[in-house]
Amino acid sequence: MIVRTLCGECSVGCGVRARLDPGRDLAIEGDTVHPANAGALCERGLALGEEKALAGRLLHPLVGGRRVGWDRAVAAITRRLADDRSGSRVAMQMAGDLLTEDYYAANKLMKGFLGTAHIGLAHGEGGGIAAAHIAALGEDVTPATYEDLEQADVLIQIGADIASTHPILFDRIEAARAQNGLRLIRIGRSEPESRAAPDLGLPVRPGTESTLLAGLLLHCRDAGLLDAAWLDQAVNASTHFWRDLRRGHDLWSVAQTCGLPPSAIRAFFDRVAAQSRLVSLFVPEDEDRPNRDLAAAILNLHLATGRIGRRGAAPMIIGRAGNGMGAREAGCLASDLAAHMDFAPDAVDRVARFWSAPSMARSPGLAGEPLVEAIRRGEIDILWLFGGASLDDPLMRQAIALSPFTIMATDRLDPDLAHHIDIVLPAVAGLERNGTMTSADRLISRHRPVLTPPGEARAPWWMVMKVANAMGWGSAFPYEHPADIYREHARLAAYQNDGARLFDLRRHASVSNPAYDELTPWRWGGAPFDDGHFPTPDGRARLVPSWL
């Protein structure tokens, strides 16, 4: 049996062909027809076959350390939730490699029915990236695709070493360098063991990358290399923006701040400023602090010079989590609502109507350090975690140790933390999952199950559905198949969306179960911003100061 599924180890979203023999021998190879990887797989993808091992797997629910059935586990959860119907003392944290259907169901339960927005991804994944996109572009949209990286003349790479974090993406870039003459410029200190040898390296002092790019923008303005017609049509920039940009961003100031000789800065400016096909790729090194200043500097450069919405010319700011984009689409962030909507009163009312939500959250919630501090102050009574990856986050380990009552859904449990977990729910693992994922460049693909879940392991969306039903909200969570959730997710994205938001999945609002099972990869949003229109109240993008 051959199953086409996804890797999910990083945000590239590589397609996988998994062959399972009758004896449960599992062979993994790249899917040659998937647009993300065209058959290539890195070591992490090839190692997916090791997931069939059951050693250490959680197979049954545990309450107070004792094995129970699902009905008793769900009853124990609902009793705790019923003590606080307002939901304000409940928090939920999700791993970044779950499926979009899991994120949607969990977000709906928290924000629409428990009435709280204390939900987010472990490691803070996605929040800073989403905020940067919204501030500049009006919506959390990654403008570039992987094909843009290959069609550019110059690629500026900033942040994490993509040779290790996104190997397949790195291989595509290296192939473009060999075949198309793409030139790679690396800003920041390179890892000694990295395979990426740039054409030009700028080892600036850590934290000064945004200063360098702001200096480049000032150089472009002084050299007459801004796209004046594009700025007049599509971008808002206050007079104070250009005045304030000049402070500390001249050649000499930038050289001093970045710790490089002026000649190196000048060479970088001259090499990049006039390039029309430029892509800037930023992968944050620190997932807890995605560096909004640097993201703003990248977006400013592309917006002011018109290098956006064109083939081979766009900014690309991406995270590491396998389905961080899907989580953001479903609104699984403390700062957002759902379907790329915020907490504006009309958006809250719109989602409440669509969900028939009895207790709609009306303001952003807590995540990261503020959430941990709220737990420390005794303001959070229940912490619900989905996915073992959350245990890699030091903040979440603190939260678990401090939480008065913790529920965890995972496939394996760290024995050092077991005594902190009050209810343990056995979750499906990678190749057992059934749903969709969205890659960093907005490509939605099917993650089909290859292996049968062992024991009583279940999907996160199923757990949420069972709890919601037990709480009396069964009519709002009538899910029997992940396709039910996908259709609802698509309908919400289209609901009263007259083009104000690019995120629109209406083409799949009535997709059948068989069509969902056979879904081929597709990208929402088309070629965003190619017409010079942005999803902001005035239709224009915004230049956001990166030096505040």
Tab-separated table of C-alpha atoms in Angstrom, residues 84-431:
chain	number	residue	atom	x	y	z
A	84	ASP	CA	-15.146	28.002	35.599
A	85	ARG	CA	-17.745	28.397	32.861
A	86	SER	CA	-16.319	31.813	31.961
A	87	GLY	CA	-13.131	30.082	30.831
A	88	SER	CA	-10.995	32.997	31.950
A	89	ARG	CA	-8.854	30.729	34.103
A	90	VAL	CA	-8.133	28.165	31.384
A	91	ALA	CA	-5.107	28.240	29.048
A	92	MET	CA	-4.190	26.005	26.129
A	93	GLN	CA	-0.857	25.577	24.369
A	94	MET	CA	-0.392	23.665	21.114
A	95	ALA	CA	2.659	22.099	19.503
A	96	GLY	CA	3.586	23.487	16.094
A	97	ASP	CA	3.343	20.199	14.182
A	98	LEU	CA	-0.350	19.450	14.658
A	99	LEU	CA	-2.881	19.586	11.839
A	100	THR	CA	-5.035	22.550	10.884
A	101	GLU	CA	-8.190	20.690	11.861
A	102	ASP	CA	-6.778	20.225	15.381
A	103	TYR	CA	-5.988	23.930	15.656
A	104	TYR	CA	-9.411	24.960	14.382
A	105	ALA	CA	-11.349	22.774	16.824
A	106	ALA	CA	-9.217	23.797	19.800
A	107	ASN	CA	-9.417	27.493	18.952
A	108	LYS	CA	-13.179	27.294	18.516
A	109	LEU	CA	-13.643	25.617	21.905
A	110	MET	CA	-11.442	28.138	23.700
A	111	LYS	CA	-12.536	31.409	22.106
A	112	GLY	CA	-16.145	30.646	21.253
A	113	PHE	CA	-17.299	28.409	24.087
A	114	LEU	CA	-14.937	28.739	27.046
A	115	GLY	CA	-14.679	32.449	26.301
A	116	THR	CA	-10.934	32.923	26.550
A	117	ALA	CA	-8.126	33.682	24.101
A	118	HIS	CA	-5.375	32.153	26.258
A	119	ILE	CA	-4.276	29.853	23.436
A	120	GLY	CA	-1.112	29.744	21.388
A	121	LEU	CA	1.776	27.749	20.005
A	122	ALA	CA	4.685	26.534	22.086
A	123	HIS	CA	7.893	28.564	21.617
A	124	GLY	CA	5.831	31.595	20.615
A	125	GLU	CA	5.982	30.304	17.037
A	126	GLY	CA	4.219	32.515	14.536
A	127	GLY	CA	3.015	35.352	16.757
A	128	GLY	CA	5.756	37.843	15.889
A	129	ILE	CA	5.701	36.883	12.211
A	130	ALA	CA	1.937	37.326	12.033
A	131	ALA	CA	2.120	40.696	13.796
A	132	ALA	CA	4.794	41.982	11.395
A	133	HIS	CA	2.778	40.964	8.329
A	134	ILE	CA	-0.410	42.505	9.696
A	135	ALA	CA	1.276	45.789	10.623
A	136	ALA	CA	2.825	46.280	7.172
A	137	LEU	CA	0.570	44.377	4.765
A	138	GLY	CA	-2.756	44.404	6.581
A	139	GLU	CA	-2.964	40.611	6.828
A	140	ASP	CA	-0.776	37.697	7.832
A	141	VAL	CA	0.276	36.794	4.297
A	142	THR	CA	3.663	35.469	3.209
A	143	PRO	CA	4.065	37.235	-0.161
A	144	ALA	CA	6.760	34.942	-1.611
A	145	THR	CA	6.669	31.330	-2.728
A	146	TYR	CA	9.523	28.867	-2.959
A	147	GLU	CA	9.552	29.439	-6.720
A	148	ASP	CA	10.359	33.106	-6.089
A	149	LEU	CA	13.539	32.054	-4.303
A	150	GLU	CA	14.638	30.214	-7.440
A	151	GLN	CA	13.677	33.020	-9.832
A	152	ALA	CA	15.469	35.803	-7.978
A	153	ASP	CA	18.795	37.265	-9.048
A	154	VAL	CA	19.852	37.949	-5.451
A	155	LEU	CA	18.733	36.251	-2.258
A	156	ILE	CA	19.423	37.880	1.102
A	157	GLN	CA	19.336	35.239	3.827
A	158	ILE	CA	18.975	36.341	7.457
A	159	GLY	CA	18.494	34.534	10.743
A	160	ALA	CA	18.734	30.790	11.289
A	161	ASP	CA	21.005	28.597	9.198
A	162	ILE	CA	18.503	27.166	6.713
A	163	ALA	CA	20.935	24.411	5.758
A	164	SER	CA	20.015	22.836	9.100
A	165	THR	CA	16.527	24.213	9.786
A	166	HIS	CA	15.048	23.858	6.265
A	167	PRO	CA	17.370	21.506	4.334
A	168	ILE	CA	15.139	20.986	1.301
A	169	LEU	CA	14.617	24.712	0.881
A	170	PHE	CA	18.368	25.167	1.130
A	171	ASP	CA	18.890	22.530	-1.565
A	172	ARG	CA	16.472	24.357	-3.869
A	173	ILE	CA	18.424	27.569	-3.334
A	174	GLU	CA	21.732	25.833	-4.023
A	175	ALA	CA	20.321	24.358	-7.242
A	176	ALA	CA	19.200	27.841	-8.339
A	177	ARG	CA	22.692	29.173	-7.644
A	178	ALA	CA	24.198	26.481	-9.844
A	179	GLN	CA	21.652	26.613	-12.655
A	180	ASN	CA	20.349	30.185	-12.705
A	181	GLY	CA	23.208	32.218	-11.301
A	182	LEU	CA	21.326	33.179	-8.123
A	183	ARG	CA	23.663	35.065	-5.791
A	184	LEU	CA	23.374	34.425	-2.058
A	185	ILE	CA	24.114	37.114	0.511
A	186	ARG	CA	24.221	36.045	4.123
A	187	ILE	CA	23.600	38.682	6.811
A	188	GLY	CA	24.712	37.547	10.240
A	189	ARG	CA	27.295	35.168	11.550
A	190	SER	CA	27.368	31.837	9.733
A	191	GLU	CA	27.459	28.572	11.613
A	192	PRO	CA	30.935	26.978	11.301
A	193	GLU	CA	29.451	23.640	10.234
A	194	SER	CA	26.968	25.130	7.781
A	195	ARG	CA	26.941	23.925	4.193
A	196	ALA	CA	25.886	27.397	3.045
A	197	ALA	CA	28.833	29.321	1.614
A	198	PRO	CA	27.422	32.701	0.508
A	199	ASP	CA	28.660	34.810	-2.381
A	200	LEU	CA	28.853	37.653	0.105
A	201	GLY	CA	28.869	37.368	3.869
A	202	LEU	CA	28.182	40.246	6.243
A	203	PRO	CA	28.916	39.056	9.801
A	204	VAL	CA	27.219	41.965	11.530
A	205	ARG	CA	26.942	42.186	15.288
A	206	PRO	CA	23.949	40.169	16.518
A	207	GLY	CA	20.860	42.325	16.727
A	208	THR	CA	22.013	44.912	14.183
A	209	GLU	CA	20.599	43.289	11.053
A	210	SER	CA	17.621	45.656	11.025
A	211	THR	CA	19.996	48.647	11.136
A	212	LEU	CA	21.832	47.344	8.082
A	213	LEU	CA	18.596	46.939	6.097
A	214	ALA	CA	17.299	50.340	7.194
A	215	GLY	CA	20.592	51.774	5.964
A	216	LEU	CA	20.078	50.016	2.649
A	217	LEU	CA	16.607	51.551	2.371
A	218	LEU	CA	18.027	55.029	3.041
A	219	HIS	CA	20.709	54.423	0.413
A	220	CYS	CA	18.016	53.437	-2.105
A	221	ARG	CA	16.110	56.628	-1.376
A	222	ASP	CA	19.167	58.867	-1.704
A	223	ALA	CA	20.212	57.114	-4.922
A	224	GLY	CA	16.758	57.554	-6.475
A	225	LEU	CA	16.091	53.808	-6.471
A	226	LEU	CA	12.719	53.818	-4.764
A	227	ASP	CA	9.681	52.996	-6.902
A	228	ALA	CA	7.971	56.399	-6.762
A	229	ALA	CA	4.934	55.342	-8.793
A	230	TRP	CA	4.415	52.267	-6.630
A	231	LEU	CA	4.785	54.306	-3.444
A	232	ASP	CA	2.205	56.827	-4.651
A	233	GLN	CA	-0.221	54.071	-5.582
A	234	ALA	CA	0.184	51.425	-2.922
A	235	VAL	CA	2.170	52.465	0.167
A	236	ASN	CA	1.607	54.842	3.057
A	237	ALA	CA	4.708	56.492	4.522
A	238	SER	CA	4.530	59.484	6.793
A	239	THR	CA	6.974	62.343	6.327
A	240	HIS	CA	8.280	61.495	9.769
A	241	PHE	CA	9.196	58.019	8.555
A	242	TRP	CA	11.725	59.301	6.031
A	243	ARG	CA	12.979	61.985	8.381
A	244	ASP	CA	13.495	59.529	11.226
A	245	LEU	CA	15.025	56.905	8.921
A	246	ARG	CA	17.943	59.269	8.277
A	247	ARG	CA	18.938	59.263	11.938
A	248	GLY	CA	21.594	56.629	12.560
A	249	HIS	CA	21.251	54.954	9.163
A	250	ASP	CA	23.828	56.780	7.083
A	251	LEU	CA	26.760	54.705	5.824
A	252	TRP	CA	29.134	55.589	8.635
A	253	SER	CA	26.617	55.110	11.425
A	254	VAL	CA	25.515	51.756	10.022
A	255	ALA	CA	29.137	50.592	9.746
A	256	GLN	CA	29.819	51.562	13.342
A	257	THR	CA	26.637	49.934	14.661
A	258	CYS	CA	27.100	46.715	12.696
A	259	GLY	CA	30.814	46.413	13.439
A	260	LEU	CA	31.928	46.279	9.795
A	261	PRO	CA	34.140	48.604	7.739
A	262	PRO	CA	32.285	51.226	5.656
A	263	SER	CA	33.723	49.678	2.501
A	264	ALA	CA	31.921	46.378	3.251
A	265	ILE	CA	28.631	48.193	3.871
A	266	ARG	CA	29.038	50.215	0.662
A	267	ALA	CA	29.791	47.055	-1.338
A	268	PHE	CA	26.607	45.457	0.018
A	269	PHE	CA	24.518	48.530	-0.811
A	270	ASP	CA	25.899	48.741	-4.346
A	271	ARG	CA	25.414	45.027	-4.944
A	272	VAL	CA	21.792	44.940	-3.851
A	273	ALA	CA	20.212	48.362	-4.347
A	274	ALA	CA	19.628	48.171	-8.091
A	275	GLN	CA	18.571	44.504	-8.197
A	276	SER	CA	14.946	44.272	-9.292
A	277	ARG	CA	14.606	40.526	-8.629
A	278	LEU	CA	15.434	40.405	-4.937
A	279	VAL	CA	14.110	38.026	-2.296
A	280	SER	CA	14.814	38.429	1.416
A	281	LEU	CA	14.467	35.203	3.402
A	282	PHE	CA	14.249	35.515	7.182
A	283	VAL	CA	13.948	32.520	9.523
A	284	PRO	CA	14.047	33.721	13.149
A	285	GLU	CA	16.792	32.083	15.182
A	286	ASP	CA	14.995	32.599	18.478
A	287	GLU	CA	11.434	31.370	18.233
A	288	ASP	CA	10.530	33.107	21.492
A	289	ARG	CA	11.573	36.524	20.088
A	290	PRO	CA	10.965	36.592	16.319
A	291	ASN	CA	12.453	40.146	16.105
A	292	ARG	CA	9.692	42.387	14.815
A	293	ASP	CA	12.195	45.166	14.097
A	294	LEU	CA	14.041	42.986	11.617
A	295	ALA	CA	10.799	41.784	10.039
A	296	ALA	CA	9.671	45.411	9.683
A	297	ALA	CA	12.991	46.408	8.082
A	298	ILE	CA	12.669	43.613	5.518
A	299	LEU	CA	9.085	44.512	4.656
A	300	ASN	CA	9.927	48.229	4.426
A	301	LEU	CA	12.733	47.543	1.958
A	302	HIS	CA	10.509	45.521	-0.359
A	303	LEU	CA	7.493	47.793	-0.097
A	304	ALA	CA	9.385	51.037	-0.721
A	305	THR	CA	11.280	49.655	-3.710
A	306	GLY	CA	8.306	47.850	-5.265
A	307	ARG	CA	9.926	44.438	-4.854
A	308	ILE	CA	6.716	42.684	-3.896
A	309	GLY	CA	3.948	41.023	-5.860
A	310	ARG	CA	6.359	40.235	-8.709
A	311	ARG	CA	8.035	37.021	-9.753
A	312	GLY	CA	11.394	36.627	-8.040
A	313	ALA	CA	10.893	39.758	-5.933
A	314	ALA	CA	9.305	39.475	-2.488
A	315	PRO	CA	10.001	39.231	1.241
A	316	MET	CA	9.708	35.803	2.862
A	317	ILE	CA	9.527	35.617	6.653
A	318	ILE	CA	8.866	32.072	7.830
A	319	GLY	CA	8.918	30.057	11.042
A	320	ARG	CA	10.170	26.587	11.803
A	321	ALA	CA	7.069	24.747	12.971
A	322	GLY	CA	5.703	22.144	10.601
A	323	ASN	CA	2.232	23.703	10.519
A	324	GLY	CA	2.708	27.114	12.085
A	325	MET	CA	0.976	28.652	9.070
A	326	GLY	CA	-2.046	26.396	9.518
A	327	ALA	CA	-2.260	27.396	13.178
A	328	ARG	CA	-2.218	31.064	12.211
A	329	GLU	CA	-4.921	30.481	9.585
A	330	ALA	CA	-7.132	28.834	12.196
A	331	GLY	CA	-6.499	31.708	14.607
A	332	CYS	CA	-4.657	29.559	17.106
A	333	LEU	CA	-2.810	32.553	18.559
A	334	ALA	CA	-3.642	34.592	21.650
A	335	SER	CA	-3.535	37.783	19.562
A	336	ASP	CA	-5.880	36.736	16.737
A	337	LEU	CA	-9.389	35.431	16.391
A	338	ALA	CA	-9.865	33.021	13.460
A	339	ALA	CA	-9.571	33.001	9.660
A	340	HIS	CA	-7.203	36.009	9.707
A	341	MET	CA	-9.629	38.105	11.747
A	342	ASP	CA	-8.671	40.180	14.764
A	343	PHE	CA	-10.593	41.217	17.855
A	344	ALA	CA	-12.313	44.208	16.264
A	345	PRO	CA	-15.938	44.242	17.496
A	346	ASP	CA	-17.412	43.509	14.065
A	347	ALA	CA	-15.049	40.551	13.578
A	348	VAL	CA	-15.870	39.157	17.026
A	349	ASP	CA	-19.575	39.443	16.267
A	350	ARG	CA	-19.101	37.833	12.850
A	351	VAL	CA	-17.319	34.776	14.262
A	352	ALA	CA	-19.775	34.524	17.155
A	353	ARG	CA	-22.675	34.395	14.670
A	354	PHE	CA	-20.966	31.816	12.519
A	355	TRP	CA	-20.132	29.552	15.467
A	356	SER	CA	-23.338	30.313	17.399
A	357	ALA	CA	-20.883	30.872	20.215
A	358	PRO	CA	-22.393	31.421	23.666
A	359	SER	CA	-19.316	32.943	25.342
A	360	MET	CA	-17.224	34.647	22.690
A	361	ALA	CA	-13.801	35.951	23.736
A	362	ARG	CA	-13.689	39.670	22.983
A	363	SER	CA	-10.063	40.536	23.653
A	364	PRO	CA	-6.621	38.979	23.086
A	365	GLY	CA	-5.325	36.446	25.580
A	366	LEU	CA	-2.019	35.581	27.190
A	367	ALA	CA	0.816	33.452	25.811
A	368	GLY	CA	4.522	32.984	26.465
A	369	GLU	CA	6.032	34.778	29.464
A	370	PRO	CA	2.840	36.719	30.354
A	371	LEU	CA	0.968	33.413	30.548
A	372	VAL	CA	3.608	31.869	32.816
A	373	GLU	CA	3.456	34.914	35.074
A	374	ALA	CA	-0.353	34.656	35.207
A	375	ILE	CA	-0.026	31.024	36.296
A	376	ARG	CA	2.529	32.062	38.896
A	377	ARG	CA	0.083	34.659	40.268
A	378	GLY	CA	-2.655	32.042	40.552
A	379	GLU	CA	-4.784	33.510	37.750
A	380	ILE	CA	-4.862	30.316	35.642
A	381	ASP	CA	-6.370	27.159	37.143
A	382	ILE	CA	-6.180	24.764	34.175
A	383	LEU	CA	-3.369	24.332	31.639
A	384	TRP	CA	-4.170	22.101	28.660
A	385	LEU	CA	-1.277	21.117	26.416
A	386	PHE	CA	-1.432	19.397	23.042
A	387	GLY	CA	1.674	17.753	21.592
A	388	GLY	CA	4.925	16.611	23.157
A	389	ALA	CA	6.865	19.323	21.302
A	390	SER	CA	5.588	21.804	23.861
A	391	LEU	CA	7.823	20.111	26.416
A	392	ASP	CA	10.882	21.370	24.549
A	393	ASP	CA	9.869	24.932	25.419
A	394	PRO	CA	11.480	26.069	28.711
A	395	LEU	CA	8.557	28.426	29.309
A	396	MET	CA	6.078	25.584	29.032
A	397	ARG	CA	8.101	23.451	31.439
A	398	GLN	CA	7.885	26.321	33.900
A	399	ALA	CA	4.166	26.603	33.281
A	400	ILE	CA	3.645	22.883	33.885
A	401	ALA	CA	5.581	23.012	37.143
A	402	LEU	CA	3.521	25.994	38.357
A	403	SER	CA	0.081	24.975	37.085
A	404	PRO	CA	-2.387	23.771	39.728
A	405	PHE	CA	-4.040	21.401	37.228
A	406	THR	CA	-2.563	20.214	33.943
A	407	ILE	CA	-3.991	18.171	31.088
A	408	MET	CA	-1.655	16.891	28.377
A	409	ALA	CA	-2.452	15.201	25.090
A	410	THR	CA	0.683	13.612	23.670
A	411	ASP	CA	2.038	10.416	22.166
A	412	ARG	CA	4.904	10.171	24.690
A	413	LEU	CA	5.316	11.712	28.123
A	414	ASP	CA	8.562	12.904	29.673
A	415	PRO	CA	8.868	10.847	32.888
A	416	ASP	CA	10.471	13.817	34.629
A	417	LEU	CA	7.243	15.756	34.205
A	418	ALA	CA	4.744	12.933	34.689
A	419	HIS	CA	4.094	13.826	38.327
A	420	HIS	CA	2.994	17.328	37.231
A	421	ILE	CA	0.360	16.065	34.771
A	422	ASP	CA	-3.078	15.355	36.254
A	423	ILE	CA	-4.747	13.964	33.121
A	424	VAL	CA	-2.814	12.383	30.245
A	425	LEU	CA	-4.535	11.778	26.905
A	426	PRO	CA	-2.932	9.444	24.318
A	427	ALA	CA	-2.561	11.303	21.019
A	428	VAL	CA	-1.813	10.157	17.497
A	429	ALA	CA	1.761	10.604	16.259
A	430	GLY	CA	3.085	11.899	12.915
A	431	LEU	CA	2.203	9.234	10.356
